mmCIF file of C-alpha atoms in Angstrom:
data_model
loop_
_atom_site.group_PDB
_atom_site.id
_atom_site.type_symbol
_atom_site.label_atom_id
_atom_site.label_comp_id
_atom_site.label_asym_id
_atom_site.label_seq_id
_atom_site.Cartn_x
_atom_site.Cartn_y
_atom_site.Cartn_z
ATOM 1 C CA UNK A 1 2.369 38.276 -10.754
ATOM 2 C CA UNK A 2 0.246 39.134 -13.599
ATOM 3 C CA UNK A 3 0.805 37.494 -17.223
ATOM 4 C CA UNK A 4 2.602 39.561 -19.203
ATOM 5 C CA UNK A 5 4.400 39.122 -22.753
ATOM 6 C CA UNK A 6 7.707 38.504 -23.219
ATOM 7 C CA UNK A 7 10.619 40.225 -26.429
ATOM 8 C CA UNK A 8 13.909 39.416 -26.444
ATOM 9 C CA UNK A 9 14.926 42.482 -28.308
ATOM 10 C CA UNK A 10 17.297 41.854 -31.153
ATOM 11 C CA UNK A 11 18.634 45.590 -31.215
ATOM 12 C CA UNK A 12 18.194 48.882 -30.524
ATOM 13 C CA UNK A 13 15.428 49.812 -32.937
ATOM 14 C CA UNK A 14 13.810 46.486 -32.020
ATOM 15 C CA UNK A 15 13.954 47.069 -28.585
ATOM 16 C CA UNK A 16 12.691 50.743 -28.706
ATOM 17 C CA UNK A 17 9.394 49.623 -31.003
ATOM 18 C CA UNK A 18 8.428 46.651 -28.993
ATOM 19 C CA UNK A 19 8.519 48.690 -25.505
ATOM 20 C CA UNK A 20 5.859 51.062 -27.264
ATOM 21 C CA UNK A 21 3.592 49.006 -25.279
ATOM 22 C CA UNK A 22 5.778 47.634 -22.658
ATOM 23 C CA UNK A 23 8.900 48.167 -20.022
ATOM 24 C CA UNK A 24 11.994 47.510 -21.090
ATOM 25 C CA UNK A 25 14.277 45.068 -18.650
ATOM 26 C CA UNK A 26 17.635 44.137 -17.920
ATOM 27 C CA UNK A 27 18.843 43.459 -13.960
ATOM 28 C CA UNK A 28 15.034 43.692 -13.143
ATOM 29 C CA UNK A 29 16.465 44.583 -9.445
ATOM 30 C CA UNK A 30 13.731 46.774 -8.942
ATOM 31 C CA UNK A 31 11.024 46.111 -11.892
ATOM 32 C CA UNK A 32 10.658 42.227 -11.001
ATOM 33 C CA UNK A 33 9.876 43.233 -6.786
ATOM 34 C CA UNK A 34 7.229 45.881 -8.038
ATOM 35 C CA UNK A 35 6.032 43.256 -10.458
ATOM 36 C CA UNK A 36 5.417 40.372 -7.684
ATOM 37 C CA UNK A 37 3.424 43.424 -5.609
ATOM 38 C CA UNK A 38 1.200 43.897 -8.897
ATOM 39 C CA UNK A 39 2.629 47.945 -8.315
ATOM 40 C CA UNK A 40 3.678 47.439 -11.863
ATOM 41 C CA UNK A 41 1.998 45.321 -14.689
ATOM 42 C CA UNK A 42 3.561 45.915 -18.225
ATOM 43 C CA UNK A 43 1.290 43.783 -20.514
ATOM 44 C CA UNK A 44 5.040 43.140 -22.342
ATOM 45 C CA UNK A 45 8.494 42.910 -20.834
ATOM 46 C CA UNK A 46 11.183 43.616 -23.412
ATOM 47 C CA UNK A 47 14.496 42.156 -22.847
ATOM 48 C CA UNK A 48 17.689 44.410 -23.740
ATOM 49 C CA UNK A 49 20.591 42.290 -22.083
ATOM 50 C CA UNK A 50 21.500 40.563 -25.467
ATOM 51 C CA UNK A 51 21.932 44.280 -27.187
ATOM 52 C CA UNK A 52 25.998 44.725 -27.697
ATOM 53 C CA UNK A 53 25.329 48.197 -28.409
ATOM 54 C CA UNK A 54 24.406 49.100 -24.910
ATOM 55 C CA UNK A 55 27.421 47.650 -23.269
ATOM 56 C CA UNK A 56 31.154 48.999 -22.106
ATOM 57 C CA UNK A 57 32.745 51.813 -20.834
ATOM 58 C CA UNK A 58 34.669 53.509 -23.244
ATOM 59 C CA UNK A 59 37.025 57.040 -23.451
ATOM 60 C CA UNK A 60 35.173 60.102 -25.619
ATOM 61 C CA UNK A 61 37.155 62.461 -27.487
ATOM 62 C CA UNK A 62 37.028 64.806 -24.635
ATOM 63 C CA UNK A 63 38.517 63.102 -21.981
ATOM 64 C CA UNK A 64 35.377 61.782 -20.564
ATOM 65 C CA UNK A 65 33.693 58.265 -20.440
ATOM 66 C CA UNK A 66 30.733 56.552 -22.309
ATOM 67 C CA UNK A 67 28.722 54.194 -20.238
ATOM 68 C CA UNK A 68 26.713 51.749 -21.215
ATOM 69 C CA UNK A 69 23.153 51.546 -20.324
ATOM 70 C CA UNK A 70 23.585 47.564 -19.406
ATOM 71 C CA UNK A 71 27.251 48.273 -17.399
ATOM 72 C CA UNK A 72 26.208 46.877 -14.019
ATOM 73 C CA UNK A 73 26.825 48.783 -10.795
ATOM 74 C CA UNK A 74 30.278 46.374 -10.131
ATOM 75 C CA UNK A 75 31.862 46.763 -13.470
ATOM 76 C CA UNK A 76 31.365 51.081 -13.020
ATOM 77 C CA UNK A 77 32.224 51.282 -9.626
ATOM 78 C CA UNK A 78 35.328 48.512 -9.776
ATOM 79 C CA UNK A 79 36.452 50.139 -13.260
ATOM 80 C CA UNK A 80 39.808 51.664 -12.940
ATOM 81 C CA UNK A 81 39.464 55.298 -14.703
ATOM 82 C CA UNK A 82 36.331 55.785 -12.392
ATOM 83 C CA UNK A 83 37.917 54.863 -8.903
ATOM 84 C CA UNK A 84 40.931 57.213 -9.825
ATOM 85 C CA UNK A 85 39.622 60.383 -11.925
ATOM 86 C CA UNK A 86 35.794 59.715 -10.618
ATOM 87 C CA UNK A 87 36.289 58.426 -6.932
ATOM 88 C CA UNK A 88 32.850 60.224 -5.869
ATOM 89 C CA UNK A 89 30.940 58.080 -8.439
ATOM 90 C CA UNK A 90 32.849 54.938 -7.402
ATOM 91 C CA UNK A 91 32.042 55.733 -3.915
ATOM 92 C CA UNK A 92 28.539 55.879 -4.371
ATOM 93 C CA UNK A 93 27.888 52.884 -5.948
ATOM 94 C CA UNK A 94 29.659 51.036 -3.828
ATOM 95 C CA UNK A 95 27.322 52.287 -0.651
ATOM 96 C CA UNK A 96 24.466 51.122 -2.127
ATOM 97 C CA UNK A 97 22.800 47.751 -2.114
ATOM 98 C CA UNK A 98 24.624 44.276 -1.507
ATOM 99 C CA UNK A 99 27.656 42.814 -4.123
ATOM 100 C CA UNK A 100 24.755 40.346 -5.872
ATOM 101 C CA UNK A 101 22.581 43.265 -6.498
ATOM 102 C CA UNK A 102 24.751 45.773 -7.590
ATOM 103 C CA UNK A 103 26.127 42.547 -10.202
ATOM 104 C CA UNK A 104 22.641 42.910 -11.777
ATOM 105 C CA UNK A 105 21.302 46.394 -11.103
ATOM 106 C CA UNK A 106 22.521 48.009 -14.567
ATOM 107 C CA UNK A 107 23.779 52.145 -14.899
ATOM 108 C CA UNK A 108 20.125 52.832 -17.039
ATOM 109 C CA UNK A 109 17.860 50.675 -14.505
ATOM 110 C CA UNK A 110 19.766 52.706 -11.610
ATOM 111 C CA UNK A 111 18.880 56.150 -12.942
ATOM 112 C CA UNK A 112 15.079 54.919 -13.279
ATOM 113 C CA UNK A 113 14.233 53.457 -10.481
ATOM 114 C CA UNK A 114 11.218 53.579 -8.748
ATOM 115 C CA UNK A 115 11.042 55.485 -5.235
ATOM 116 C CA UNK A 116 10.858 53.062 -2.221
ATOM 117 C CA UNK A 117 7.603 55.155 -0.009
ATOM 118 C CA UNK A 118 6.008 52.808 1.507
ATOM 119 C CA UNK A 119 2.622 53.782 0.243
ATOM 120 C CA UNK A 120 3.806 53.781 -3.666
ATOM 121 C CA UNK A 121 4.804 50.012 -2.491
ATOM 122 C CA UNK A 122 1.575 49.328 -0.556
ATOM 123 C CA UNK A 123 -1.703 48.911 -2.843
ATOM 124 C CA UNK A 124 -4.137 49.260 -0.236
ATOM 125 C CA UNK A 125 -2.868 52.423 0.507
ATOM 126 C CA UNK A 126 -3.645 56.342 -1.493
ATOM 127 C CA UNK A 127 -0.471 56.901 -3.310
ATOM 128 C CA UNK A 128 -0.901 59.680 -6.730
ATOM 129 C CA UNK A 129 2.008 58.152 -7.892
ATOM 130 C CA UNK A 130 1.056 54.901 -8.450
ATOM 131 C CA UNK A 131 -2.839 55.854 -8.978
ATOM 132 C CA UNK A 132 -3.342 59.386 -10.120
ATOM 133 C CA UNK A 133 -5.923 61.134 -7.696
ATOM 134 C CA UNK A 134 -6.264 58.972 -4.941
ATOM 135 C CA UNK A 135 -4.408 60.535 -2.428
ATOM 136 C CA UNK A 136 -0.871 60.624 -0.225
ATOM 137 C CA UNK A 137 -1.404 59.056 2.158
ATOM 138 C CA UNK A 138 2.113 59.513 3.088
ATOM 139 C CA UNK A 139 1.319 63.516 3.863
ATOM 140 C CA UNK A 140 0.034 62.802 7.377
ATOM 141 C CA UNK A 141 1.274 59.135 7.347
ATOM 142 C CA UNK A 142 4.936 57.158 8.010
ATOM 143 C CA UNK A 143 7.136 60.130 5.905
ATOM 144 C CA UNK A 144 10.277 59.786 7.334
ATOM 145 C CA UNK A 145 12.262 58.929 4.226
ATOM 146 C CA UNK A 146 10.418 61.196 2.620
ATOM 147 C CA UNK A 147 11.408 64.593 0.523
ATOM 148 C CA UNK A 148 11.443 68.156 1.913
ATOM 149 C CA UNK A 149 12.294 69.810 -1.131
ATOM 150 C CA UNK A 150 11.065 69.927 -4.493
ATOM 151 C CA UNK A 151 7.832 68.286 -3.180
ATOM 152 C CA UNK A 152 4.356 68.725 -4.289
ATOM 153 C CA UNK A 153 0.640 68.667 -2.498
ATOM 154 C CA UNK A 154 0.579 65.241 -4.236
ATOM 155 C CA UNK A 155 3.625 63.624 -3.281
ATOM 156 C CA UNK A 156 6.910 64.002 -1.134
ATOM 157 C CA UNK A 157 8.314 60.213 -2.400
ATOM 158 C CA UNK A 158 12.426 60.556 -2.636
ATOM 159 C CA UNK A 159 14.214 59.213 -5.517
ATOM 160 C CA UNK A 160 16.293 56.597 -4.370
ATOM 161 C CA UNK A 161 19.666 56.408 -6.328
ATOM 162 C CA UNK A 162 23.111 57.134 -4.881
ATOM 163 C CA UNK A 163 24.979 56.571 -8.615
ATOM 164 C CA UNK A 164 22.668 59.097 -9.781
ATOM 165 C CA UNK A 165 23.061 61.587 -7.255
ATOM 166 C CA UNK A 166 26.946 61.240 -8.050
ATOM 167 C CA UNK A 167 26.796 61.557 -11.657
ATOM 168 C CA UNK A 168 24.495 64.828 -11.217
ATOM 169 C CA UNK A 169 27.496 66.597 -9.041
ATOM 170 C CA UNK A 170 29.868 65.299 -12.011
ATOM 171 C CA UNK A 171 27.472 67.034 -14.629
ATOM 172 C CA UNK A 172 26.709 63.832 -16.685
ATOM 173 C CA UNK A 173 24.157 63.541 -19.557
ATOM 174 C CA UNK A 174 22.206 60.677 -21.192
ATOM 175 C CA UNK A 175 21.485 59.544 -24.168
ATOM 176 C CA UNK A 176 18.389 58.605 -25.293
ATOM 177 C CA UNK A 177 17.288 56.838 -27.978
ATOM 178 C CA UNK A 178 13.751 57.825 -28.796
ATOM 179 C CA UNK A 179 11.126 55.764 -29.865
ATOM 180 C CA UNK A 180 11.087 57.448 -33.063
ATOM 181 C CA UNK A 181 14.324 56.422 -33.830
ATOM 182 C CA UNK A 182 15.802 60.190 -32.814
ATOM 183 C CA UNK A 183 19.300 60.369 -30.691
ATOM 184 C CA UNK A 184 19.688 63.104 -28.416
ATOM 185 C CA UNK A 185 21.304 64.062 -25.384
ATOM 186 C CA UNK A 186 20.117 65.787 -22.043
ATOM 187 C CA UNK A 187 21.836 67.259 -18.999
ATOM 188 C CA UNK A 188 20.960 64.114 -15.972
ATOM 189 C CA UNK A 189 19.133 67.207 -14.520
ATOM 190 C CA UNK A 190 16.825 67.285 -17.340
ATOM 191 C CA UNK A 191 15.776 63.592 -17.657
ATOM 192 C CA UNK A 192 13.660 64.428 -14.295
ATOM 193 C CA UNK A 193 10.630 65.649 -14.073
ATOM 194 C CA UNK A 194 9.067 67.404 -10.215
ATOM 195 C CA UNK A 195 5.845 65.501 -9.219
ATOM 196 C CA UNK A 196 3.993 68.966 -9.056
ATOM 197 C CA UNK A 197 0.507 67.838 -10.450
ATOM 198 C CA UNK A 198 1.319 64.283 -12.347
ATOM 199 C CA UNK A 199 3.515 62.858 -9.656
ATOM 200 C CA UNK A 200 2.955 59.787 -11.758
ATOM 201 C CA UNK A 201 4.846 61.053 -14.323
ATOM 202 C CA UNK A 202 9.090 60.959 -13.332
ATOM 203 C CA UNK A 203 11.196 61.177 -16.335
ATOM 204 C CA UNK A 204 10.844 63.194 -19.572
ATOM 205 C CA UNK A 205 10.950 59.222 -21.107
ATOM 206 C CA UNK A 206 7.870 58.676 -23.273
ATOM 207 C CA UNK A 207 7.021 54.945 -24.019
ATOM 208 C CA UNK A 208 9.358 53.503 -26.178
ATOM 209 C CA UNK A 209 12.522 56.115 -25.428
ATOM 210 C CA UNK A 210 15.927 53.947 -24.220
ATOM 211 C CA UNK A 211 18.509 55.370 -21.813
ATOM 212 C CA UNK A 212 21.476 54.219 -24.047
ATOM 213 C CA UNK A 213 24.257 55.479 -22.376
ATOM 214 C CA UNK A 214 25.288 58.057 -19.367
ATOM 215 C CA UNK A 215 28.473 60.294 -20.655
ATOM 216 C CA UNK A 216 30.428 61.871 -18.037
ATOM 217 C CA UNK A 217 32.718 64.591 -19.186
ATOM 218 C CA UNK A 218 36.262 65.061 -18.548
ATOM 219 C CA UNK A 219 37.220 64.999 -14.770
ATOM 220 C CA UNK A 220 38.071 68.615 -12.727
ATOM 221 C CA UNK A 221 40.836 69.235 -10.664
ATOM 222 C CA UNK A 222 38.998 69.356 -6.712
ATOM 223 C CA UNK A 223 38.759 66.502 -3.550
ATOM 224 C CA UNK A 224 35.910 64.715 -4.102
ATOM 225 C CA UNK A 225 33.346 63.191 -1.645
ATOM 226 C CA UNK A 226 30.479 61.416 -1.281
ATOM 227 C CA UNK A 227 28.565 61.308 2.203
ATOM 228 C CA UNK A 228 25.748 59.156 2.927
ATOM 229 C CA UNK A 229 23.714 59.152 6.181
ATOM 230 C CA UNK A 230 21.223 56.580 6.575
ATOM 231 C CA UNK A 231 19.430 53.860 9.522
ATOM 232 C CA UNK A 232 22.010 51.022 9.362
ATOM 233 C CA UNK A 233 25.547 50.872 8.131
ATOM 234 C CA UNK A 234 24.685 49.209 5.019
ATOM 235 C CA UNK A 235 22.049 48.237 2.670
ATOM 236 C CA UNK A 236 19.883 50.762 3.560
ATOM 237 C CA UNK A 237 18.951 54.261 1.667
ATOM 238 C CA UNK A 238 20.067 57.611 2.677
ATOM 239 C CA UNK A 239 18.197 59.462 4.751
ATOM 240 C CA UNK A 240 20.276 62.469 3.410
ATOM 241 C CA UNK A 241 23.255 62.052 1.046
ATOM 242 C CA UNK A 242 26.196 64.368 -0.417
ATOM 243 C CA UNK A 243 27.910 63.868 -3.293
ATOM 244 C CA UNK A 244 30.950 66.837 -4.174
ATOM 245 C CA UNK A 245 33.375 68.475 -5.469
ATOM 246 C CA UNK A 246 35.422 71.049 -4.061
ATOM 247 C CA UNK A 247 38.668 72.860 -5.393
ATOM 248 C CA UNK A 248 40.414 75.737 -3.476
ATOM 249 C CA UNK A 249 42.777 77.870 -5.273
ATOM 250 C CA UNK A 250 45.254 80.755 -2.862
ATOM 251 C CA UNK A 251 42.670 80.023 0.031
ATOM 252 C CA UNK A 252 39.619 80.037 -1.817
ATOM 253 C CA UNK A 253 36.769 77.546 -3.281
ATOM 254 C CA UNK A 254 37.312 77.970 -7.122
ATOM 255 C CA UNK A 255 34.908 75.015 -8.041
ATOM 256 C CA UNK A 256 31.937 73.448 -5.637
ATOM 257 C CA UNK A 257 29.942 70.840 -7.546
ATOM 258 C CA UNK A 258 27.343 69.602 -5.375
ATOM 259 C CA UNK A 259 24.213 66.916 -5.778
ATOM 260 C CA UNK A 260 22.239 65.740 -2.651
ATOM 261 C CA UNK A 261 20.070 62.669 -2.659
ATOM 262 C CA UNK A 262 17.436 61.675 0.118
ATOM 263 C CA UNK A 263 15.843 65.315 0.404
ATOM 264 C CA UNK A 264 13.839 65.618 -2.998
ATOM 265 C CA UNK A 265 11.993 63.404 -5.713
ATOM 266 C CA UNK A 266 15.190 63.523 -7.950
ATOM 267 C CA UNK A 267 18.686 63.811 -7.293
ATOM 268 C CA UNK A 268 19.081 67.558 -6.247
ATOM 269 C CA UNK A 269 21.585 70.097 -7.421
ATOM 270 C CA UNK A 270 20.717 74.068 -6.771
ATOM 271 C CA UNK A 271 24.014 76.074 -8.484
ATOM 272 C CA UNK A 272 22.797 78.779 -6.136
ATOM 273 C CA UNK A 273 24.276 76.873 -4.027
ATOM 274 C CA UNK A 274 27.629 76.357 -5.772
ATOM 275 C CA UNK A 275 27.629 80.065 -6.653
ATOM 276 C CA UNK A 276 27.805 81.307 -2.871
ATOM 277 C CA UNK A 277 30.436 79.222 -2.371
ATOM 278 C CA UNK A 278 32.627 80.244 -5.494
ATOM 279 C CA UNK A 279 35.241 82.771 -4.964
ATOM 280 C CA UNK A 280 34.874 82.882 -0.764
ATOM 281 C CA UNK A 281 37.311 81.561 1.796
ATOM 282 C CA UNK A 282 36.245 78.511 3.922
ATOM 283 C CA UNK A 283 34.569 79.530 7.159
ATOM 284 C CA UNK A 284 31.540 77.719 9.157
ATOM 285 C CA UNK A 285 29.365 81.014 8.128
ATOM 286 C CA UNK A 286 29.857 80.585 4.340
ATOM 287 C CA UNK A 287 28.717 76.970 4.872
ATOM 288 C CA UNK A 288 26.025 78.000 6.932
ATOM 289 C CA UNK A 289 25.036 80.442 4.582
ATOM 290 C CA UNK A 290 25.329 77.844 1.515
ATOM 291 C CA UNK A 291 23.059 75.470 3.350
ATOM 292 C CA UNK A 292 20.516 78.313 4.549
ATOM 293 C CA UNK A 293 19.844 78.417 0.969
ATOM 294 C CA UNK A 294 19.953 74.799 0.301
ATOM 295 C CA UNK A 295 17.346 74.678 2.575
ATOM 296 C CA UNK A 296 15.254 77.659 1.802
ATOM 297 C CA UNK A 297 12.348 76.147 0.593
ATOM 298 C CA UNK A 298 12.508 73.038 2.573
ATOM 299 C CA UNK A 299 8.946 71.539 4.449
ATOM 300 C CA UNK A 300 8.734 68.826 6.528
ATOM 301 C CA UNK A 301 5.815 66.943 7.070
ATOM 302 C CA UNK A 302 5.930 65.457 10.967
ATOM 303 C CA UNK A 303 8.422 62.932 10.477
ATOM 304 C CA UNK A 304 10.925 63.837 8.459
ATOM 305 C CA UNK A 305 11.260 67.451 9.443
ATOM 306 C CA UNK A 306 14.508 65.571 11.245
ATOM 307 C CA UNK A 307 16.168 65.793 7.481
ATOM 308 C CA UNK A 308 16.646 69.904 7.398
ATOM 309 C CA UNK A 309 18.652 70.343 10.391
ATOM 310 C CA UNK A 310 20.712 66.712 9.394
ATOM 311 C CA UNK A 311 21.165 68.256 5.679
ATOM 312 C CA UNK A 312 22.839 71.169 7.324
ATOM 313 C CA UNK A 313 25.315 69.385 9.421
ATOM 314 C CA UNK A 314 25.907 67.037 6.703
ATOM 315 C CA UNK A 315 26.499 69.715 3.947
ATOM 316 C CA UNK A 316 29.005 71.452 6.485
ATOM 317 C CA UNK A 317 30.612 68.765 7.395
ATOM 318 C CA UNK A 318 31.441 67.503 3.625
ATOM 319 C CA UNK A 319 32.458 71.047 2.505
ATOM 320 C CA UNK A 320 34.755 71.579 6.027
ATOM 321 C CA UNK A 321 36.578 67.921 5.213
ATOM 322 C CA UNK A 322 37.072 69.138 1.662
ATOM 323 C CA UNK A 323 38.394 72.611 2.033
ATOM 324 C CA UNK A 324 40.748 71.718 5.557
ATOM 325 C CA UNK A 325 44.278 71.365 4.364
ATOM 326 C CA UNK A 326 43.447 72.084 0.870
ATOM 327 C CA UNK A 327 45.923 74.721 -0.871
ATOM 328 C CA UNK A 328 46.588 78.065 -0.254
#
């Protein structure tokens, strides 16, 4: 591991000037691994756990929930308003990682994490993403985590997150504290940016800008879900995941909210989607039809071409165990 400098930031405006030239870090489940592999070498590590200000979960005026940048992955998943009005988002968490890691792993470091292809991890390898212009080597290489949509000619890396994948079918939005001082607030949609020709480039975060908080609004009447497929039974990544939903009103869907993780290089919703669902009755051919344009655009690249005919029978399967029994 390189030498790097180290801030204990004091507050949020502290924090947010002294990362100008820095990362910020708080579990460090992910930032301290890429560290030891010299992926990542901040010359300056700023230190947020001691800011109050970025802590708890509390109620907003509309029915909804603040969450704290530094609320680890226990505390949100284990917290009772989520497991009962937010069970998809509960669910989520809880299928990633081990108990010690998801005691560290905080909700701001989980949105921000870094994608796990094995040539972004490997420095002998080509990988745009971690050095702009030298390659992918994962194109014609190992790919089968890899993305088939939303990819570009210089990368097909996956974002990794199941907790963000959740809290994009649950329409949540950050807020960011920019390094100017500025507040604002952005659709989880919006904080991520398609690799297209600066794969190196992931968030809409310039240096400095804080995640401060994720706000979920109020919950929606509908069964909710969240399907993961992946190697091993746990501890492992999804190969394709499903997070919904679904509400069906006199025998048809009134409401299908739907975010998939393991196909793309951000946690990805398509309300075309949603909107051919909307307003139908249940039937195998709408949810053939819904995932025929799920999967429109969708390349594989040797192997993971496996993860387009999986997405399909894992999108079907989701929206048939949501809409059986439901009300008529």
């Amino acid at each position: 591991m390189r030498p790097f400098d180290y801030h204990r930031g004091t507050g949020i405006e502290d924090a947010t000037r002294a990362a100008a030239q820095g990362s910020f870090i708080a579990g460090g489940t992910n930032l301290i691994d890429l560290m030891k592999l010299e992926v990542m070498a901040p010359e300056r590590l700023v230190d947020i756990n001691r800011i109050e200000e970025l802590r708890g979960i509390e109620a907003t005026d509309g029915g909804g929930l603040r969450i704290g940048a530094l609320v680890s992955n226990t505390d949100l998943a284990n917290d009772p308003r989520v497991r009962r009005h937010w069970p998809v988002l509960s669910r989520a968490l809880l299928s990633g990682a081990t108990q010690q890691l998801r005691n560290k792993a905080t909700t701001g470091g989980n949105l921000l994490q870094r994608t796990r292809c094995l040539y972004f991890y490997d420095r002998a390898m080509p990988c745009n993403k971690r050095a702009p212009g030298t390659g992918c080597g994962a194109m014609e290489g190992v790919n089968r985590i890899l993305a088939v949509l939303g990819t570009s000619e210089h990368c097909i890396a996956t974002h990794p997150s199941d907790m963000a994948v959740a809290m994009m079918a649950l329409g949540a939005e950050v807020e960011i504290v920019r390094a100017s001082g500025a507040t604002e607030r952005l659709p989880l949609d919006d904080l991520y940016l398609l690799p297209g020709d600066t794969p190196e480039r992931e968030t809409v975060l310039a240096p400095g800008d804080l995640i401060a908080a994720v706000i979920l609004p109020a919950p929606v009447e509908g069964r909710q879900a969240y399907r993961k497929v992946r190697d091993r039974a746990s501890y492992a990544f999804a190969l394709v995941s499903v997070a919904a939903v679904v509400a069906v009103e006199e025998g048809r869907i009134s409401r299908a909210d739907l975010a998939f993780g393991g196909l793309a290089p951000k946690p990805w919703r398509n309300r075309d989607v949603e909107a051919a669902l909307v307003g139908q009755s249940p039937s195998e051919a709408l949810f053939d039809r819904a995932a025929d344009i799920l999967l429109e655009d969708a390349r594989g690249h040797g192997d993971n071409e496996f993860k387009i005919p999986l997405a399909r029978r894992v999108l079907k399967a989701v929206l048939a165990d949501l809409t059986t029994g439901a009300a008529a």
